[in-house]
Coordinates of C-alpha atoms in Angstrom, one line a residue:
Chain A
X1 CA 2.0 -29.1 -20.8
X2 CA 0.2 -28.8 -24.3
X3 CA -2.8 -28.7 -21.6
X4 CA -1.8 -25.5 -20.1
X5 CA -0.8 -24.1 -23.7
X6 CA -4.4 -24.4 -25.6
X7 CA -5.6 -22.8 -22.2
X8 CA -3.4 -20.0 -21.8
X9 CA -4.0 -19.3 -25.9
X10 CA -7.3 -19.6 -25.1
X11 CA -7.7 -17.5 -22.2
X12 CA -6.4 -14.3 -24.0
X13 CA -8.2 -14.8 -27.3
X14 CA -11.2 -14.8 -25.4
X15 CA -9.8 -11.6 -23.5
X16 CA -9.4 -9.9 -26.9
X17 CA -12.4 -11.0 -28.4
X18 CA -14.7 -10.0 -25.4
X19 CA -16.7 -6.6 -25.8
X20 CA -15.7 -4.3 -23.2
X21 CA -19.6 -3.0 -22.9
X22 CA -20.9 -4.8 -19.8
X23 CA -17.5 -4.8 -17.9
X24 CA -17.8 -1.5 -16.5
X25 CA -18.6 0.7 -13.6
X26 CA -21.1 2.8 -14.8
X27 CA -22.2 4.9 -18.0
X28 CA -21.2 8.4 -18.2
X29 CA -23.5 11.1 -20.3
X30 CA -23.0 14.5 -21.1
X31 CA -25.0 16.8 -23.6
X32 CA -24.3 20.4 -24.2
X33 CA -25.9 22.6 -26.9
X34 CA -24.9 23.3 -30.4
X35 CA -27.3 25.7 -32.0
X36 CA -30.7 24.5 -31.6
X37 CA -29.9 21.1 -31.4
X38 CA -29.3 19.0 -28.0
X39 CA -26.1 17.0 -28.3
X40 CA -25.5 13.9 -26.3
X41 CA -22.7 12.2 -25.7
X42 CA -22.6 8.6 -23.5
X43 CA -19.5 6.7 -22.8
X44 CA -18.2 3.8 -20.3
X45 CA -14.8 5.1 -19.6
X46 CA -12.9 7.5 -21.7
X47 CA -12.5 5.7 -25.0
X48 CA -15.5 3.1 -24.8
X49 CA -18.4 4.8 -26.1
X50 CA -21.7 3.4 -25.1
X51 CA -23.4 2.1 -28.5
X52 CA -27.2 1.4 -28.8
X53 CA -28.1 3.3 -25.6
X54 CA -31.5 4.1 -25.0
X55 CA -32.1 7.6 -24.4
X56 CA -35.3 8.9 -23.0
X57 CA -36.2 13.1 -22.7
X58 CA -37.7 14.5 -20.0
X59 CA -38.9 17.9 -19.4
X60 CA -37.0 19.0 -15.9
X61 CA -40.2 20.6 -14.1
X62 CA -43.0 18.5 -15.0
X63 CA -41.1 15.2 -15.6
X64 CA -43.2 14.8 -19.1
X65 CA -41.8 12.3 -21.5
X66 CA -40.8 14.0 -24.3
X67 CA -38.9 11.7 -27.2
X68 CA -36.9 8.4 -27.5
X69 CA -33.4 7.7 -29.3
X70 CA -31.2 5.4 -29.3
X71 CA -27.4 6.5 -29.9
X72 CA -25.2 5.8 -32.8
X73 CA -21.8 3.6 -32.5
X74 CA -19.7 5.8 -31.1
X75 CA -22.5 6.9 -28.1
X76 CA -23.8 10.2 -29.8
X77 CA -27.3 11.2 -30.4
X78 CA -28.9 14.3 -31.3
X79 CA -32.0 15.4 -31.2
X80 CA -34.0 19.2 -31.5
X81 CA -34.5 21.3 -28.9
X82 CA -38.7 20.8 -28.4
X83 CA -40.8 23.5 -28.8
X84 CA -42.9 23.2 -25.6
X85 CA -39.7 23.3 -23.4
X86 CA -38.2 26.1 -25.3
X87 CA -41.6 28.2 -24.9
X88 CA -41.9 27.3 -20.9
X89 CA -38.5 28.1 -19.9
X90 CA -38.1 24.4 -18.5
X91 CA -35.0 22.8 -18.5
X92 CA -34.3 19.3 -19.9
X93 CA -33.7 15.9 -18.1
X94 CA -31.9 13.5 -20.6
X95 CA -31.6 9.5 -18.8
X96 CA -29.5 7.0 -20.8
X97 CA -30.0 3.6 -20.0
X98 CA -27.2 1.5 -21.8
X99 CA -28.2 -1.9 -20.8
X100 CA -27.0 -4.4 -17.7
X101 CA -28.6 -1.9 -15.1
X102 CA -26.3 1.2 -16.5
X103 CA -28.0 4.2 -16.3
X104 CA -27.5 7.7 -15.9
X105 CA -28.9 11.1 -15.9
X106 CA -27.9 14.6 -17.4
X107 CA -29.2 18.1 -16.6
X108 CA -29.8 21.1 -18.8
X109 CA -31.1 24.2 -17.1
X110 CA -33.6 26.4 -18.5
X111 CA -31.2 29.1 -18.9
X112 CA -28.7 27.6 -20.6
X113 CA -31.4 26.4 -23.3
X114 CA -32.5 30.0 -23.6
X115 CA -29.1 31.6 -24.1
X116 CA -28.6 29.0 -27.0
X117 CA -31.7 29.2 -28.9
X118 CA -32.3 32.9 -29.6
X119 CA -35.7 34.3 -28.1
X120 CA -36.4 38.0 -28.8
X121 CA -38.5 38.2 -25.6
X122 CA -36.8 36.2 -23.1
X123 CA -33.4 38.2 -23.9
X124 CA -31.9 39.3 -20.3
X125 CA -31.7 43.0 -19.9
X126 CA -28.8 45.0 -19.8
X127 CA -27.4 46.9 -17.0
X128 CA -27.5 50.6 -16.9
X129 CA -24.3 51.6 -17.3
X130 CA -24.3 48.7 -19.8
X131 CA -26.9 50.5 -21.5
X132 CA -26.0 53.7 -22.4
X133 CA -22.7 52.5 -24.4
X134 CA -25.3 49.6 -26.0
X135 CA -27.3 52.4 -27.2
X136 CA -24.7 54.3 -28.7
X137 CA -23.2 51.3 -30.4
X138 CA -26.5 50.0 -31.6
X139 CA -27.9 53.3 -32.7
X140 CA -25.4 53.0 -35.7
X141 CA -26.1 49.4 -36.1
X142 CA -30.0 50.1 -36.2
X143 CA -29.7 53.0 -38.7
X144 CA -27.8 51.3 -40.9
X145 CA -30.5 48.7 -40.7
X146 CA -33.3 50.2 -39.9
X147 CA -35.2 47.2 -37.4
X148 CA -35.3 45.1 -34.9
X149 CA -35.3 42.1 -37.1
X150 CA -31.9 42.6 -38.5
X151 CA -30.4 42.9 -34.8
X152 CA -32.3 39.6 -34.3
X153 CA -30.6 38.2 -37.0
X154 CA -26.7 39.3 -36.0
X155 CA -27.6 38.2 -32.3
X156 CA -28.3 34.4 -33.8
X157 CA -25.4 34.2 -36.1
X158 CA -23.3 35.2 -33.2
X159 CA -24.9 32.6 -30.7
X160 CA -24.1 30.3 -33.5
X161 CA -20.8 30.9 -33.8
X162 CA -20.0 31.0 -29.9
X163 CA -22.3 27.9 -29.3
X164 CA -19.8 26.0 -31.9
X165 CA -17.1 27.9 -30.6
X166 CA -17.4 26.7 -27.4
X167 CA -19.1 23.1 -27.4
X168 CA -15.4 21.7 -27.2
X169 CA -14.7 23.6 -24.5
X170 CA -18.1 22.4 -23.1
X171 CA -17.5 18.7 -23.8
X172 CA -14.4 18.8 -22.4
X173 CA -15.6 20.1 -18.9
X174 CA -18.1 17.4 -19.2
X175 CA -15.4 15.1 -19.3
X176 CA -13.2 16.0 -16.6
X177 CA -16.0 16.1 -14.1
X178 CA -16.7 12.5 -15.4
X179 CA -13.4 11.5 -15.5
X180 CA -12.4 8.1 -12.9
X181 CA -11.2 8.0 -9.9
X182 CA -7.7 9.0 -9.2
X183 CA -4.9 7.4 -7.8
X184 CA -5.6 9.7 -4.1
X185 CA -9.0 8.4 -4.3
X186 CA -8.5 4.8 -4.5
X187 CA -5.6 5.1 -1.7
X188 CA -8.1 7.2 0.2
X189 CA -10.5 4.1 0.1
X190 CA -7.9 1.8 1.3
X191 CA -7.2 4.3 4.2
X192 CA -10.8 4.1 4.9
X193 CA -11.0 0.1 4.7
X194 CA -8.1 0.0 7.7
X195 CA -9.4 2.8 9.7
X196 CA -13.2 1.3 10.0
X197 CA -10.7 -1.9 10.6
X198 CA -8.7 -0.5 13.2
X199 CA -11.2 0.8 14.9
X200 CA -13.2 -2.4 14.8
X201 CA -10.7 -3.8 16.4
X202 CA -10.6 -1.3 19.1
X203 CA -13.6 -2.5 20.5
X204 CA -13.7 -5.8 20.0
X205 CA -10.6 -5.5 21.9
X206 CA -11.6 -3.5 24.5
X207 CA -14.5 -5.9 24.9
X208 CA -12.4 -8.9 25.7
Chain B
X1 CA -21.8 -5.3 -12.3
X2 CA -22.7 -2.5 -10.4
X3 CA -26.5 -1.6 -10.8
X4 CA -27.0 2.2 -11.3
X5 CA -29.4 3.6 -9.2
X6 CA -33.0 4.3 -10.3
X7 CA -33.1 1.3 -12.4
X8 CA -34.9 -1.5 -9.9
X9 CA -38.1 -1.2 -8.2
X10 CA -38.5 -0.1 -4.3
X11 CA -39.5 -3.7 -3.6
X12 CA -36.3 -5.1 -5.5
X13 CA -34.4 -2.8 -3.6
X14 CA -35.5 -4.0 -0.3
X15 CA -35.2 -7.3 -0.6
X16 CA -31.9 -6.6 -1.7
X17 CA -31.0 -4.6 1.7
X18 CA -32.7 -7.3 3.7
X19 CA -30.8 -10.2 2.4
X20 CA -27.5 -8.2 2.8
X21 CA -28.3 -7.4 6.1
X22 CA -28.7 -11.0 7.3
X23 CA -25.4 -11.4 5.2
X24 CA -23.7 -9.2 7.0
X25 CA -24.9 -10.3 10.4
X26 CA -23.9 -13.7 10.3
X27 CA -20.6 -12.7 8.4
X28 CA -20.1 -10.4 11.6
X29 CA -21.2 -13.5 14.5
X30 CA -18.6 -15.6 12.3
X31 CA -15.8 -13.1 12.4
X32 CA -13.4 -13.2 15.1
X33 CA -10.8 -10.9 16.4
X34 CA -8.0 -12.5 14.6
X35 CA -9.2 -12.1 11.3
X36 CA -10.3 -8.9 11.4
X37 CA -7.5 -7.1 9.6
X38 CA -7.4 -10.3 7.2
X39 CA -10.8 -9.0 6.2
X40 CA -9.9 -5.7 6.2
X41 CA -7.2 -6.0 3.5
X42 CA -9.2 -8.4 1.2
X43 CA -12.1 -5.5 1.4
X44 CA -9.2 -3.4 0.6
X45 CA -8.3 -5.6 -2.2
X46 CA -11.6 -5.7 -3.4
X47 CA -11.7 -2.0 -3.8
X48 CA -8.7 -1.8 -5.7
X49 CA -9.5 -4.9 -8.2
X50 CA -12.0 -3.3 -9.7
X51 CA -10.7 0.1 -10.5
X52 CA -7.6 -0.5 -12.1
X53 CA -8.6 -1.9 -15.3
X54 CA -6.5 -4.0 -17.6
X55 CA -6.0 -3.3 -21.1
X56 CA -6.1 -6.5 -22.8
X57 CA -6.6 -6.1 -26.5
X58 CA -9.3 -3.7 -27.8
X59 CA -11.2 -4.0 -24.6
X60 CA -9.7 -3.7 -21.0
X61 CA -11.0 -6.3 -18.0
X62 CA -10.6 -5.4 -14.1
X63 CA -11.0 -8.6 -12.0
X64 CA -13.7 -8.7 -8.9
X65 CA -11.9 -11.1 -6.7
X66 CA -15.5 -11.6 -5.2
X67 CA -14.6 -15.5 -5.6
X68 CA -11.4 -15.4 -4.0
X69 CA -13.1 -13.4 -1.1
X70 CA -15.4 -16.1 -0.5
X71 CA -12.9 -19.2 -0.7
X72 CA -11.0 -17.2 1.6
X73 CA -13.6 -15.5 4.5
X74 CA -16.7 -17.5 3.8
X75 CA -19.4 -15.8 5.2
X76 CA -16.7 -12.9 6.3
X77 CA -17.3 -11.7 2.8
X78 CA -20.4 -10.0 3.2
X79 CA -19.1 -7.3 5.7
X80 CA -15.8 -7.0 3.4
X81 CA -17.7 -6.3 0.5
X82 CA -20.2 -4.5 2.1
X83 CA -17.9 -1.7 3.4
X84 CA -15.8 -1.6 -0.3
X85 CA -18.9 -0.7 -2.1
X86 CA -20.0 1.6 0.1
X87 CA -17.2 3.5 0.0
X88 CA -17.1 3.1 -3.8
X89 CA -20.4 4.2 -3.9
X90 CA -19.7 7.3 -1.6
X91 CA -16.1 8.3 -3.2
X92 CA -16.5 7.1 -7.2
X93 CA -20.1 7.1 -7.3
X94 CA -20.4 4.2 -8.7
X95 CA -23.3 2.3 -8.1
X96 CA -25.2 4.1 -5.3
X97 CA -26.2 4.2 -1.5
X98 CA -29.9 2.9 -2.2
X99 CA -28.9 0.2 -4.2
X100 CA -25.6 -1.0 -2.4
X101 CA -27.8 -3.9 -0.4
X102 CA -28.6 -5.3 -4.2
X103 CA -25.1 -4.7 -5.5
X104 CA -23.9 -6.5 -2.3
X105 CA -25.9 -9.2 -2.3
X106 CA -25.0 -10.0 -6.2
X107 CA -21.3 -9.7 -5.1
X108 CA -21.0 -11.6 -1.8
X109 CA -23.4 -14.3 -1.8
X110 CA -21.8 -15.2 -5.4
X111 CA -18.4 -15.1 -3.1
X112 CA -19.5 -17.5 -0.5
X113 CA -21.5 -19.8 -2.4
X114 CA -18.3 -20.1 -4.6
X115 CA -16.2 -20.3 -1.0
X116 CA -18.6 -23.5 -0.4
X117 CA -18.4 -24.9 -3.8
X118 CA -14.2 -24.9 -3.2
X119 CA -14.8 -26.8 0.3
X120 CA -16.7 -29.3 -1.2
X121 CA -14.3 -29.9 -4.7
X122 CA -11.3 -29.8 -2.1
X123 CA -12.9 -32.3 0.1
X124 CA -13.5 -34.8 -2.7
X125 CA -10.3 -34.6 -4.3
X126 CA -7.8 -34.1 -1.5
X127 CA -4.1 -32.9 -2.3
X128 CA -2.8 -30.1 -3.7
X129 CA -3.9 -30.8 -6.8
X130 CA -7.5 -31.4 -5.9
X131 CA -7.3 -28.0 -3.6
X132 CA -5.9 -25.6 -7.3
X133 CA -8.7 -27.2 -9.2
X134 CA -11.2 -26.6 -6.2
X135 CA -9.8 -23.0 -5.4
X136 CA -10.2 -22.2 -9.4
X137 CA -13.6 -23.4 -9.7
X138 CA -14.2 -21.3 -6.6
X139 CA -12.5 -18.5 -8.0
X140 CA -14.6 -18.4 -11.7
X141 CA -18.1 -19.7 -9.7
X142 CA -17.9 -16.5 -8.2
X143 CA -17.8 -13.9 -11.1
X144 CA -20.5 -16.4 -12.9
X145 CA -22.7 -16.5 -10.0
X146 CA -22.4 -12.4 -9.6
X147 CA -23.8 -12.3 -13.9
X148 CA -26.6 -14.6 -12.8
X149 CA -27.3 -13.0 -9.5
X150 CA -27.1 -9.5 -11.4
X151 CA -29.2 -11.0 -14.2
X152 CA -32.1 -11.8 -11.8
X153 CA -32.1 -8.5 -10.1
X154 CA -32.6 -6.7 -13.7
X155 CA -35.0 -9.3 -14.5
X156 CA -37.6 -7.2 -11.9
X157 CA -37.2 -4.2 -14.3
X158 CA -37.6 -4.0 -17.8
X159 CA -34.9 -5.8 -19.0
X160 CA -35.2 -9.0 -19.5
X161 CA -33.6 -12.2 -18.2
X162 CA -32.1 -14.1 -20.7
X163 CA -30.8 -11.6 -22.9
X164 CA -29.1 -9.7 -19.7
X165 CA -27.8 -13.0 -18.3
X166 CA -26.2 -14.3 -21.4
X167 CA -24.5 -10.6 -22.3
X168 CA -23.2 -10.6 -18.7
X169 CA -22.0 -14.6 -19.1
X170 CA -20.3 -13.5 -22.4
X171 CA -18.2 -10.4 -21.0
X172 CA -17.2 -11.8 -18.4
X173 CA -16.0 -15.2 -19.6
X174 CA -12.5 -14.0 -19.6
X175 CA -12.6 -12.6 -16.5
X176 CA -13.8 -16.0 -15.3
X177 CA -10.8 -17.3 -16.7
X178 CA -8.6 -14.7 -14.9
X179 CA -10.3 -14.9 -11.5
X180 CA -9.9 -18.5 -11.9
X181 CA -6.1 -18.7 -12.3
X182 CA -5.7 -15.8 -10.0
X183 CA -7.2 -17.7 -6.9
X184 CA -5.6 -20.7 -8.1
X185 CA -2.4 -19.0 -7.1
X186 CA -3.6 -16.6 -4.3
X187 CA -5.1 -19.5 -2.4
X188 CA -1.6 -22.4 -3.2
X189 CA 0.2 -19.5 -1.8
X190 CA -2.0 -18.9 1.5
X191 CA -2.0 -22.8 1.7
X192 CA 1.9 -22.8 1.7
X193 CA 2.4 -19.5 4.0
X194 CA -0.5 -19.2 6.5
X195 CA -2.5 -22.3 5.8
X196 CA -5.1 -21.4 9.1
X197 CA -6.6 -19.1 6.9
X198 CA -8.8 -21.1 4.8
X199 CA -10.1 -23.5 7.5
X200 CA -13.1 -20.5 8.3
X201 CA -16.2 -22.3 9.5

């Protein structure tokens, strides 16, 4: 009896002391952009972040490697947009490898890169009807201020503010596309299981 | 345990496909018609184990069951397993489709080795004493065996042996534990209900 009492004792004091990083599926990443800078965010399941990840950039079109990290202790890492990706409209590949054969990869198009980190020249044009009330509002707006810098200027404080306005929002998309399975999911697979049984069965049985 | 894909090598990655293969085909030649659906609902099992995680503590554990699978199919346990990771694979997307023969492998050949170690214990101490202690034994051999397995498979990439085998070893020591008492109990049940099903050849 005192047996079975130091083992059951024992069995859940190593339960709580275990770490929770290598029990798990798979790693989940997500990075989205806040001002110039890249966030990333890497995670086992919703509340296990994935500490001392490596992280490894790679330009999306020509699969250069562009820099290292290795994320904090609760799975972030940040790192500057590079200039050569910014400048060649490529998009960004980001791969976290988190250790025990967990790995995973994250996509940021070109576009979304662009739209972040303000480029006078790669701006997308306005439509025409668009146009005509932009160049009536602007016209006031440019002779108050006179150039082209100054409009610069507004159009980067407000990317700013909407890029940190909505990396919550973004995050939290991240998230939900990340999220586990669900409970129709996992009763789906066990539908699956008995069907390929069933119809296993089928032929054995029609075989004899 | 489940390797992402992209980690391992091409070569790794085959040889991992060809030994599940063989698995599975001698698994299938061993399987007969009446225990098909006893297969079928331990693959169902083993899909479920591992997605509903237990919070124990700071951390939560989900079990693998991999052990009892093999103290209770044998061989059988390749095809079982097979078909659950697929179909995690293809529905949760965990793991991944090129490297579900290495993922198998790790998983099911841990299960019937451990299925063989709990014939053996159980034949050297008979009773129903001999057959808890072999059937826990069995039941922790197989999540040990699936680190180790899972260790070596890494070891082909840039991670290395030791350091990933003994991280494995120490996360999953209480789910050793677990699996342990769990097919301690699963298999004094089956032996006092339908005892036919753990005489597999």
């Amino acid at each position: 009896m005192k047996f079975i009492q130091f083992y059951l004792v024992s069995v859940f004091l190593t339960i709580l002391l275990a770490p929770s990083y290598a029990v798990a599926h798979r790693v989940n990443i997500f990075a989205w952009m806040e001002g110039d800078d890249v966030a990333v965010e890497c995670g086992f399941s919703r509340d296990s972040p994935a500490r001392d990840g490596r992280i490894t950039v790679f330009d999306a079109k020509s699969g250069e490697e562009l820099l290292q990290g290795v994320t904090d202790k609760k799975g972030h890492f940040r790192f500057p947009v590079p200039q050569s990706v910014r400048r060649d409209a490529h998009g960004l590949r980001i791969r976290v490898n988190a250790g025990e054969g967990h790995q995973s990869e994250w996509l940021i198009a070109a576009d979304e890169l662009t739209l972040s980190c303000a480029l006078p020249d790669a701006r997308t044009q306005p439509s025409a009807t668009e146009a005509a009330a932009h160049v009536a509002a602007s016209a006031s707006l440019l002779s108050m201020s006179g150039d082209g810098d100054t409009q610069e200027a507004v159009r980067r404080i407000i990317n700013e503010a909407l890029d940190a306005k909505l990396a919550p929002i973004r995050h939290d998309l991240a998230a939900a596309a990340a999220s586990g399975p669900g409970l129709q999911e996992i009763i789906g697979g066990i539908g699956w299981i008995l069907g390929i049984a069933g119809i296993a069965l089928y032929f054995k049985g029609r075989r004899g | 345990m489940h390797i992402s894909e992209g980690v391992l090598s091409p070569a790794v990655l085959g040889a991992g496909a060809a030994l599940t293969a063989m698995g599975t085909a001698v698994g299938l030649r061993k399987l007969d018609y009446d225990r098909l659906m006893t297969v079928a609902m331990l693959s169902a099992a083993f899909l479920v184990a591992s997605l509903v995680h237990v919070p124990v503590g700071f951390s939560s554990v989900h079990l693998m069951l991999n052990g009892l699978l093999g103290v209770l199919l044998g061989f059988a346990a390749f095809p079982a397993i097979l078909a659950a990771l697929a179909l995690q694979a293809l529905l949760f997307q965990y793991g991944g489709l090129t490297i579900l023969g290495v993922n198998t492998f790790c998983m099911a050949f841990s299960g019937v080795l451990a299925g063989y170690c709990f014939k053996a214990v159980a034949r050297i101490c008979p009773g129903p004493k001999g057959q808890k202690a072999a059937a826990f034994c069995g039941g922790a051999l197989g999540v040990a065996l699936a680190g180790l397995f899972t260790a070596s498979a890494l070891a082909f990439s840039d991670e290395g042996f030791v350091t990933t085998a003994q991280l494995l070893f120490l996360a999953h020591l209480p789910v050793m534990l677990l699996e342990g008492i769990i097919t301690m109990f699963m298999t004094s049940f089956i032996a006092r209900v339908r005892p036919e099903m753990l005489h597999w050849r």
